[in-house]
XYZ file of C-alpha atoms in Angstrom:
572
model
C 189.381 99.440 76.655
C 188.573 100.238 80.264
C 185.089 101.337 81.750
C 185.896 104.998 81.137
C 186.263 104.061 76.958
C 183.035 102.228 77.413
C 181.280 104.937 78.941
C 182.380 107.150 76.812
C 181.533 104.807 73.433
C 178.070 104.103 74.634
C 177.141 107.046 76.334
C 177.970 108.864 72.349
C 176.573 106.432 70.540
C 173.199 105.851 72.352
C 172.729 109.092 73.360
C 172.605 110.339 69.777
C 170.304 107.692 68.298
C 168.334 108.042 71.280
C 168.154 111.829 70.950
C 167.400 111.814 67.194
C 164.562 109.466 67.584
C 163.185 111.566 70.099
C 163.453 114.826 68.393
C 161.644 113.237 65.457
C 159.313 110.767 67.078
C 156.113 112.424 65.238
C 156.987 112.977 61.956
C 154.301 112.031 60.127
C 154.459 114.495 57.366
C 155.682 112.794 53.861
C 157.228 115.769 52.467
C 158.873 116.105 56.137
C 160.208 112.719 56.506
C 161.331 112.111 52.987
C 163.095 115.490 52.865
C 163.902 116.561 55.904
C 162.291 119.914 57.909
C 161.869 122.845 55.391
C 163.713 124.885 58.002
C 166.668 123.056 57.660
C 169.604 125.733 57.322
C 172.755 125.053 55.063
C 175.220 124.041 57.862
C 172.944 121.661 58.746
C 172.861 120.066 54.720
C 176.290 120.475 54.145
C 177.439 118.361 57.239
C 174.523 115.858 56.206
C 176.032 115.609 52.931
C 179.582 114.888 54.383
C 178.759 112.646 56.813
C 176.197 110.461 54.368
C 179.603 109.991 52.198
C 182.108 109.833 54.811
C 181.428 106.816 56.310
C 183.425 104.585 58.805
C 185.529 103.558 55.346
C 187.109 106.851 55.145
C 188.065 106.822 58.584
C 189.192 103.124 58.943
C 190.184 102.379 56.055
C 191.824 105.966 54.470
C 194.676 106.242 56.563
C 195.685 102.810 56.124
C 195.672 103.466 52.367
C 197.752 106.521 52.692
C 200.088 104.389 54.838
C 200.598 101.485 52.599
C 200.874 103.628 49.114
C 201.078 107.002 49.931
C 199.188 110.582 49.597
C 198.408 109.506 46.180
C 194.757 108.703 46.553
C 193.752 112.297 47.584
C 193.787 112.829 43.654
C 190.960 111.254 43.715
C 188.692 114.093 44.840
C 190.084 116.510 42.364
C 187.408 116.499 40.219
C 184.966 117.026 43.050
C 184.301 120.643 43.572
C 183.861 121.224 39.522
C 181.336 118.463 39.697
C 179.558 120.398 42.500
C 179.371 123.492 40.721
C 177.491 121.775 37.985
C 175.273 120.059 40.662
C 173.991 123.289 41.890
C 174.260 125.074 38.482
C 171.885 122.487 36.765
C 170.639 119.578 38.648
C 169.341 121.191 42.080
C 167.443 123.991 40.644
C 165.510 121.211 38.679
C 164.765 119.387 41.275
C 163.677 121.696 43.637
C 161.504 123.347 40.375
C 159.760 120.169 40.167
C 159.472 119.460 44.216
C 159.913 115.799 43.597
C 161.041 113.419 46.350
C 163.783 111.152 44.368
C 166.299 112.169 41.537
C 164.471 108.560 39.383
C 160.664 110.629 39.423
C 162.476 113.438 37.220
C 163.242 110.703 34.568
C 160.243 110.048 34.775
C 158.699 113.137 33.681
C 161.367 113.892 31.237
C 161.304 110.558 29.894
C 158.792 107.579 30.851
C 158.605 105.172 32.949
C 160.680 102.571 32.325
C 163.610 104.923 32.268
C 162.388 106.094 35.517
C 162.469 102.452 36.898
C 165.830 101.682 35.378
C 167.321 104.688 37.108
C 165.389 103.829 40.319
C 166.530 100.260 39.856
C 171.009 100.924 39.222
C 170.621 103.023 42.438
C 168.829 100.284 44.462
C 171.375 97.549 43.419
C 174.221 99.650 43.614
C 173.679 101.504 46.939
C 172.149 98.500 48.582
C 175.375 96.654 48.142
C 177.446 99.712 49.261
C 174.830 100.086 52.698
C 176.047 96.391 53.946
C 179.582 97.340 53.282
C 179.563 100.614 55.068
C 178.094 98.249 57.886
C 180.430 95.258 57.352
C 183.574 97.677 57.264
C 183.813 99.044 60.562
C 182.050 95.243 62.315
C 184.567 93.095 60.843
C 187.639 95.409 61.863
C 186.275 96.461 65.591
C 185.177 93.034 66.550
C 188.516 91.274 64.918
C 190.811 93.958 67.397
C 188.934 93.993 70.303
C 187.398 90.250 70.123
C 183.881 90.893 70.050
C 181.402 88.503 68.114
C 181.626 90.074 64.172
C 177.814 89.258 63.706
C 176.226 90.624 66.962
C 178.548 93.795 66.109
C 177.096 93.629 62.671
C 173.684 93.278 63.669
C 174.221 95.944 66.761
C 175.233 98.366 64.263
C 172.585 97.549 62.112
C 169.449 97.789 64.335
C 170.664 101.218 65.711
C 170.654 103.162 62.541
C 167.142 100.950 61.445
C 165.439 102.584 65.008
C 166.243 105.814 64.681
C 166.032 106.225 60.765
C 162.703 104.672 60.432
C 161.111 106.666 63.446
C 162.107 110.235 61.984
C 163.040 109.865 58.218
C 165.301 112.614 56.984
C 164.554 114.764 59.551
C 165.852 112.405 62.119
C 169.068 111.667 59.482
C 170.105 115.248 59.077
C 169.602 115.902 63.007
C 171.303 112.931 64.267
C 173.934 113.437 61.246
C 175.087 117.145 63.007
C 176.212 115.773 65.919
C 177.831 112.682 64.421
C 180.122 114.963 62.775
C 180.972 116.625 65.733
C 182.230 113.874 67.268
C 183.588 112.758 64.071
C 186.051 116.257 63.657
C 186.944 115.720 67.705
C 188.135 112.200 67.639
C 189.999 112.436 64.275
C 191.740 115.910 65.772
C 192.467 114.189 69.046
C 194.083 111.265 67.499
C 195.967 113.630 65.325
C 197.658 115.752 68.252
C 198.239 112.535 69.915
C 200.141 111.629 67.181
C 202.103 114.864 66.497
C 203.361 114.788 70.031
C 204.862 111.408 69.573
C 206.780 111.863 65.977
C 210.449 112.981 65.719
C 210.631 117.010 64.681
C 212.267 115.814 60.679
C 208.492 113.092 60.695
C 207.679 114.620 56.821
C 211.158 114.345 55.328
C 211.075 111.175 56.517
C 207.737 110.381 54.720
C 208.781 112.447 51.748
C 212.191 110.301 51.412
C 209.962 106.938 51.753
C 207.739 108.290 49.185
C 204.776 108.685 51.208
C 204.115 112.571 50.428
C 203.918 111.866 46.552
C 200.273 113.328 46.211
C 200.103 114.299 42.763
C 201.697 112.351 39.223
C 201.306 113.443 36.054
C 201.847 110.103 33.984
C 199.199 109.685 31.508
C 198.710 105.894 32.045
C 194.786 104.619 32.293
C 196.221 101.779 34.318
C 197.443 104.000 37.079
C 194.499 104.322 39.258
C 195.727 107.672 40.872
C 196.769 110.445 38.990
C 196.174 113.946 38.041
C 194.105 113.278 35.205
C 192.244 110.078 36.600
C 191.504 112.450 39.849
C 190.074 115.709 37.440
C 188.202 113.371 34.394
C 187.281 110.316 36.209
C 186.452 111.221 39.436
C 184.471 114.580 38.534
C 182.431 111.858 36.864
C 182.381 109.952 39.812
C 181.369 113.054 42.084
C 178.867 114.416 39.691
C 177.191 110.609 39.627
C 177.307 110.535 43.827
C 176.222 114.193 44.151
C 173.661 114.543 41.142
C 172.266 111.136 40.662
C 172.355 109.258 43.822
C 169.420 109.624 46.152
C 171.685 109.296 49.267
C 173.128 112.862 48.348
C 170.114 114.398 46.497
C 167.978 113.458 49.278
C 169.976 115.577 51.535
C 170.101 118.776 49.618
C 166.434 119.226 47.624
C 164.882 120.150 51.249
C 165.995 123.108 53.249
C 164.079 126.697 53.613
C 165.574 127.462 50.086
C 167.341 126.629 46.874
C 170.190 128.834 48.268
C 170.743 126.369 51.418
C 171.182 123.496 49.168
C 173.652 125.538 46.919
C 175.118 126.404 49.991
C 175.175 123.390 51.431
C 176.964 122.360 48.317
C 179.840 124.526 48.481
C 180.394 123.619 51.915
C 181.768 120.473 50.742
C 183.191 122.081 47.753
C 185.909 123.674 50.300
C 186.044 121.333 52.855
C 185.554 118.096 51.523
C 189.760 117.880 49.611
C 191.063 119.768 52.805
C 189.615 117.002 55.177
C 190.530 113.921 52.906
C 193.715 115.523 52.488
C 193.848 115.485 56.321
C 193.258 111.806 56.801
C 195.865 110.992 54.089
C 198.691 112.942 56.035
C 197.220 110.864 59.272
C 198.185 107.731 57.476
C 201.596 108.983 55.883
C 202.293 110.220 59.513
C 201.450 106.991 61.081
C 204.021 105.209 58.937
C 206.453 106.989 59.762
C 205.481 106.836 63.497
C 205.505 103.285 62.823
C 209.217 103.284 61.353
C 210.206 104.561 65.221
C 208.245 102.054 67.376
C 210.070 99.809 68.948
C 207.291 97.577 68.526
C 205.850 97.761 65.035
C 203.992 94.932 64.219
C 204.789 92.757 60.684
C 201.547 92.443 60.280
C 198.584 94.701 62.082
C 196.092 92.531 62.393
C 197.346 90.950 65.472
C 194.032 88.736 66.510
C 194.936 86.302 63.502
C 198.780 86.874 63.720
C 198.804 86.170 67.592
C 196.195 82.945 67.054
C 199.352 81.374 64.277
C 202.182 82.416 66.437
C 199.708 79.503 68.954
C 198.977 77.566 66.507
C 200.718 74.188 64.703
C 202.628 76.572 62.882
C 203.840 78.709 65.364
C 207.751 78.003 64.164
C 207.486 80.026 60.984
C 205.699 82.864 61.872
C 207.832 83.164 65.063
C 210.594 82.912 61.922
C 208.784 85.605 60.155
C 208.732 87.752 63.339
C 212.537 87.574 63.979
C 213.509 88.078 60.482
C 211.247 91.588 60.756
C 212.714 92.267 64.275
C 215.880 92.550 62.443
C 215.232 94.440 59.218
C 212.801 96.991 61.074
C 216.698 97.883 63.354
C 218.415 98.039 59.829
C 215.775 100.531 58.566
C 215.858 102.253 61.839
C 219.631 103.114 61.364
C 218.889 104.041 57.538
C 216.447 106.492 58.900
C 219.174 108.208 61.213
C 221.813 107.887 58.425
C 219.393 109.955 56.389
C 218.691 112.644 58.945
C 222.051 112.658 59.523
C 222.685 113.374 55.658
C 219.938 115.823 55.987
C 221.603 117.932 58.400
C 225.128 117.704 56.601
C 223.840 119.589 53.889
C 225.628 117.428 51.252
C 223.381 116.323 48.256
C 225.563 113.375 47.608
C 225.468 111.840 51.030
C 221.644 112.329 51.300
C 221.167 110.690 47.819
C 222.488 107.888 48.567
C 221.380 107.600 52.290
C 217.677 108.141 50.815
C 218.793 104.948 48.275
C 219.653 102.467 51.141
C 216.889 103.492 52.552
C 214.761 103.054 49.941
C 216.112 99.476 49.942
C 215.295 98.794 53.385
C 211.903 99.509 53.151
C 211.510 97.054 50.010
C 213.461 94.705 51.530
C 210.406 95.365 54.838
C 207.899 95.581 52.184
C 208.598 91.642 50.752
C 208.740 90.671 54.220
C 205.348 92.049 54.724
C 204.470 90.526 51.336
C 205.421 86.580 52.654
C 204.160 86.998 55.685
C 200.564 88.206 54.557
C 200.218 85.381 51.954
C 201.644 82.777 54.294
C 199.101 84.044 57.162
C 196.422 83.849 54.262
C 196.931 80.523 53.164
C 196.593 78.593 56.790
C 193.782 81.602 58.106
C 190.876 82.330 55.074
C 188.988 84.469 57.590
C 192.324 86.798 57.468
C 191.534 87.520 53.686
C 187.658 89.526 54.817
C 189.673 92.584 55.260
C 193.794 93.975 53.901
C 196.031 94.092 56.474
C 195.978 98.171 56.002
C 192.553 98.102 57.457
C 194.111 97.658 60.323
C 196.622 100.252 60.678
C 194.786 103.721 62.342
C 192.498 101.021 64.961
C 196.077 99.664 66.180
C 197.448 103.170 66.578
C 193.930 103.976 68.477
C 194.456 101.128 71.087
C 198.083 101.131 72.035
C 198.368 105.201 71.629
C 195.758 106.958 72.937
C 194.779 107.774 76.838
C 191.614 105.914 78.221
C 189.205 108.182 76.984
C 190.317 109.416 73.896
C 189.809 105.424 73.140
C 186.355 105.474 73.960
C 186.029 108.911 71.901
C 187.394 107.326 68.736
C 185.659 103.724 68.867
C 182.362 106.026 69.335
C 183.808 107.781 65.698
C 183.646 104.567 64.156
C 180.211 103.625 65.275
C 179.394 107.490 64.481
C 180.292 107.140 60.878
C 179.135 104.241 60.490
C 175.848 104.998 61.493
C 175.806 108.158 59.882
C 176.338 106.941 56.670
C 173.941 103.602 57.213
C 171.125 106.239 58.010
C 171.451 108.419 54.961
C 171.625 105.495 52.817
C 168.846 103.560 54.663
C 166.613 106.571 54.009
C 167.519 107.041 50.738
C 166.289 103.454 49.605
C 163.440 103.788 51.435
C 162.477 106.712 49.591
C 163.337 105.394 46.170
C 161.674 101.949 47.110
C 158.183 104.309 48.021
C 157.852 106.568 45.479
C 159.853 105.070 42.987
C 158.441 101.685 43.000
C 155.544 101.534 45.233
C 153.713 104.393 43.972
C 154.392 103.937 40.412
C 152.933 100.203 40.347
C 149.963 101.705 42.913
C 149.032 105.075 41.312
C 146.216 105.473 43.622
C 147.702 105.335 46.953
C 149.982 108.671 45.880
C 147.433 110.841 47.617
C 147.124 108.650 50.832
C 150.110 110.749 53.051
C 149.907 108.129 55.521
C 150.139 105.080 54.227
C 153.005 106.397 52.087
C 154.796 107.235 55.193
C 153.952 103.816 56.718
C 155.591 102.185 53.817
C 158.385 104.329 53.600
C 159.463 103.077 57.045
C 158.680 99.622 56.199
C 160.742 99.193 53.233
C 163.528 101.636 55.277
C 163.719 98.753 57.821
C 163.822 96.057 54.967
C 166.580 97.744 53.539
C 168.278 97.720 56.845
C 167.839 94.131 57.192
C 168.954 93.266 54.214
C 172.516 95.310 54.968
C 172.921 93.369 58.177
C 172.087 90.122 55.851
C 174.694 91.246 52.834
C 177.353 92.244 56.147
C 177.256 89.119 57.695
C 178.444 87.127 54.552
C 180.653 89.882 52.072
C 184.230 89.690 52.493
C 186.691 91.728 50.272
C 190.522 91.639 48.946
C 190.027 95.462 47.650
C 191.238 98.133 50.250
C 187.747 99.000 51.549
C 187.399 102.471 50.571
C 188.718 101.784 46.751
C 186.270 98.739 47.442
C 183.217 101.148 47.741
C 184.390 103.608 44.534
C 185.164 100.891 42.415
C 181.335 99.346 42.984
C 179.977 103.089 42.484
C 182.393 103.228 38.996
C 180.941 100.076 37.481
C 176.835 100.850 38.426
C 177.115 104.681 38.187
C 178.217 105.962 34.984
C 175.376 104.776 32.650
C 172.965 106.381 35.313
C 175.071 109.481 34.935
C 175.045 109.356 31.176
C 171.117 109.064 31.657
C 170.718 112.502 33.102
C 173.368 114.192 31.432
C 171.088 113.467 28.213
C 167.906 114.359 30.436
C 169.693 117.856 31.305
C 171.624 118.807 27.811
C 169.776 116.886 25.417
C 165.918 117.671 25.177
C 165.968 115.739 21.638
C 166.468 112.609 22.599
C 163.587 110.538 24.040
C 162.731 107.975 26.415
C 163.324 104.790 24.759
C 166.851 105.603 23.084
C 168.188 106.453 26.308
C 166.506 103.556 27.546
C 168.255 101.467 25.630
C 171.595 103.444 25.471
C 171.908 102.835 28.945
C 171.306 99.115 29.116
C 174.276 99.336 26.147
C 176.511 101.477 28.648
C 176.335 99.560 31.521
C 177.205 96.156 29.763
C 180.482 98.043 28.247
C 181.594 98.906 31.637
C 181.006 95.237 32.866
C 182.951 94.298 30.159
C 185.807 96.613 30.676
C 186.041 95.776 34.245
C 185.634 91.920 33.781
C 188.511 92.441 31.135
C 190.790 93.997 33.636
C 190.086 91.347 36.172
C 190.687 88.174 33.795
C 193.327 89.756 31.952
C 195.289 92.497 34.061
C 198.029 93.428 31.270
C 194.802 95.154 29.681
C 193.120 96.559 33.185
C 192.561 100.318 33.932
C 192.049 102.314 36.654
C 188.485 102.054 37.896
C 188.345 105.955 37.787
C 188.400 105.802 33.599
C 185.203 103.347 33.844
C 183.296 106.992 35.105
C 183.917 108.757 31.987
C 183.778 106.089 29.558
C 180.247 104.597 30.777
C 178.604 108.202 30.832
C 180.263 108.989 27.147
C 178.934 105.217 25.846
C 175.410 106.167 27.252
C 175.488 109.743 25.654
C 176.683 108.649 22.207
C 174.565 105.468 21.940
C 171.461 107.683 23.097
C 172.281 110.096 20.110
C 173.108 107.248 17.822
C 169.606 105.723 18.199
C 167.572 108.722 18.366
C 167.163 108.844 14.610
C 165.802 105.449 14.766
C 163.477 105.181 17.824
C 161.203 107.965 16.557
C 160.438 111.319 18.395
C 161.361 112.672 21.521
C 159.469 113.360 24.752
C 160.781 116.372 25.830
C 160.220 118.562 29.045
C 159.700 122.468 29.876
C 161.958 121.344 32.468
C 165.112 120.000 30.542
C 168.161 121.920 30.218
């Protein structure tokens, strides 16, 4: 980077926060900063919902996915738009009927308390963990490639989003949020044309021989993770918990002038939201093959630790590893021409088996890879805080890109990452106020002030104790299968808990109570199976459906024996 990128980087990212803050600098209003401005138009909601979910992870971390396994992980988001039908079909109108400030105070009044606090209490753990890895993801990856200090860029990060969050609330979230995207859609399209200019005109039969354009299978295996039917069941059970039951999401669509600009809002990322992912997952395929051209591919792309070995007591076998990849990455280079060549010959029988060698190259690259990760794992344990596919999109940003357009996308990491932080930072601070504060101190609901005070107290807590959580996490998962799988164990009982809120008004407090408890320890189980015995593991995506089911029928199933119901004018 060169003073132009660093212009460009901090004049983005301070500008904004500062900009936000000042915008919002006297919002004292609790309905205001817990919700956001009651002007707020849809536009405005829909690209805060988008940005509070797409966080640096998406944009880090996605296209390295796509580049290691393929398209495949766009199924994912099938399920999504159904799931945000039924959001604005059933759950928003409820909400904004009741005017209350968190998704937990409608258990509440359905239920009782203690369901209320449970709810409260599965979001807090689970999206407290997720807020220091949506910091941790882009710090660890930013300071590892361009050598800055990991915790002062974890605890940069950090206090950025905590200053301008806690001085405006939602209002300042769903501002700031705008504008983030903006940059957000620039940078990505910039690196994108940047990248179409540089790949050979035949780039996606290339990826489509090397099995990088597979986006959809239809094999009914649960231990897939990606597949038509884990993307449709399990993950519109995964969308309908993030849109409908977490407060990061709800928080950003019960304000607005009107239950149509939520709704609205809504459907915004009903369109959008597969078209953009789908985006980012042809960035990564695209990058590989990019990558297959370069004379100077890396083996492995995180080059700070690879470059510190290569200097290092062991320098003779990874300079071993390095010449054995400097020779298969030519061999796969003439496979690829073979195969265009084929291509163009128009003879099925010379393409088939020029796509076969070089399907064998690339395995042959891909065990290479393999060794040479392990090897660089077992003599460097600060290698193992991210996967090497982490990696991929920030390498293609640095050695790609003009000065500039450098600057522009660094400032879309930051971007997300603060967009995301800020959502989620105001989201527990919510929950932790009304949720917990006000229900243990009745009689400070009607003091506006002092509720706002504490708000932004426990905002900031939450912020510190992301920076705290960042500073010592570390993960083997891919990080954005890192952050679903954590929302796929936590969520589905939740979501189980308000689907019998919404559809079944004859159930009570205390069976779903209980029912829930029940749910969440089968989906512990299920997922502590898969990880001590992986013959019986299944894709995290099943946990979504099978938690929510657990908590509905075990709600049902003790009904009969808990006694009556309390049941709501309100419920569904």
């Amino acid at each position: 980077m060169n003073g132009l990128d660093w212009i460009v980087l901090l004049g983005t990212m301070l500008g904004i926060a500062a900009y936000g803050t000042w915008r919002t600098r006297h919002t004292d209003n609790l309905n205001t900063y817990l919700k956001g401005s009651q002007t707020t138009k849809w536009g405005t909601i829909g690209l805060s919902v988008m940005a509070t979910q797409a966080s640096t992870i998406t944009y880090l971390s996605l296209p390295g996915q796509a580049y290691e396994n393929g398209i495949a992980f766009i199924q994912n988001y099938f399920g999504l738009p159904l799931a945000l039908i039924l959001v604005c079909a059933v759950f928003l109108p409820i909400y904004r009927k009741l005017g209350v400030y968190t998704a937990y105070e409608y258990l509440g009044q359905r239920f009782d308390r203690k369901t209320r606090l449970l709810g409260a209490s599965l979001f807090l753990l689970q999206r407290g963990l997720q807020c220091g890895i949506t910091i941790y993801a882009p710090a660890i990856i930013l300071s590892t490639v361009l050598g800055w200090r990991v915790d002062l860029t974890i605890v940069f990060t950090g206090l950025l989003a905590i200053v301008y969050t806690v001085t405006g609330g939602s209002a300042a979230v769903n501002l700031t949020q705008k504008w983030q995207m903006g940059v957000i859609f620039g940078g990505m399209l910039t690196a994108f044309v940047v990248l179409l200019v540089k790949l050979p005109p035949d780039a996606m039969h290339i990826a489509g021989a090397m099995d990088k354009l597979d986006a959809v299978s239809y094999e009914p295996d649960l231990k897939q993770r990606y597949t038509l039917w884990s993307g449709l069941i399990g993950g519109f059970f995964l969308s309908l918990s993030y849109f409908g039951t977490d407060q990061t999401q709800v928080q950003r669509y019960i304000g607005g002038a009107a239950l149509r600009e939520g709704r609205l809002g809504l459907m915004f990322n009903a369109l959008l939201k597969i078209p953009m992912q789908f985006f980012i997952v042809i960035l990564g395929a695209l990058l590989f093959v990019f990558y297959q051209f370069s004379p100077t591919t890396p083996l492995l792309f995180n080059q700070t630790e690879w470059r510190r070995q290569l200097d290092g007591p062991q320098a003779a076998t990874f300079r071993a590893f390095e010449e054995k990849h400097t020779a298969l990455h030519a061999d796969k280079q003439e496979k690829i021409r073979a195969f265009s060549d084929a291509r163009a010959s128009a003879d099925p029988q010379l393409e088939y088996t020029a796509r076969a060698a070089l399907a064998e190259s690339q395995a042959a690259s891909e065990t290479l890879r393999n060794e040479a990760r392990n090897a660089l794992y077992a003599v460097s344990p600060e290698a193992k805080k991210t996967r090497d596919s982490d990696f991929v999109f920030i390498t293609f940003i640095l050695t790609q890109l003009p000065h500039g357009a450098i600057g522009l996308l660094i400032a879309v990491m930051f971007a997300s990452a603060l967009s995301s932080k800020a959502g989620e930072l105001n989201a527990l601070g919510t929950t932790s106020t009304i949720d917990l504060w006000r229900h243990f101190r009745p009689l400070a609901a009607h003091d506006e002030a002092r509720n706002v005070r504490n708000a932004k107290w426990f905002t900031a807590v939450w912020g510190l104790f992301a920076i705290g959580f960042a500073l010592f996490v570390s993960f083997a998962e891919n990080l954005i299968e890192a952050l679903n799988i954590v929302a796929s164990i936590f969520y589905p009982a939740l979501l189980g808990v308000f689907i019998v809120a919404f559809f079944f008004k004859k159930v009570g407090g205390s069976a779903v109570f209980y029912a829930a408890i029940a749910a969440q320890l089968v989906v512990i189980a299920i997922f502590a199976l898969g990880k001590f015995f992986p013959a019986h593991e299944i894709g995290y995506l099943w946990l979504n459906p099978i938690g929510c089911a657990a908590c509905v029928l075990f709600a049902l199933a003790l009904q009969p024996l808990l006694g009556s119901a309390k049941t709501s004018a309100t419920a569904a």
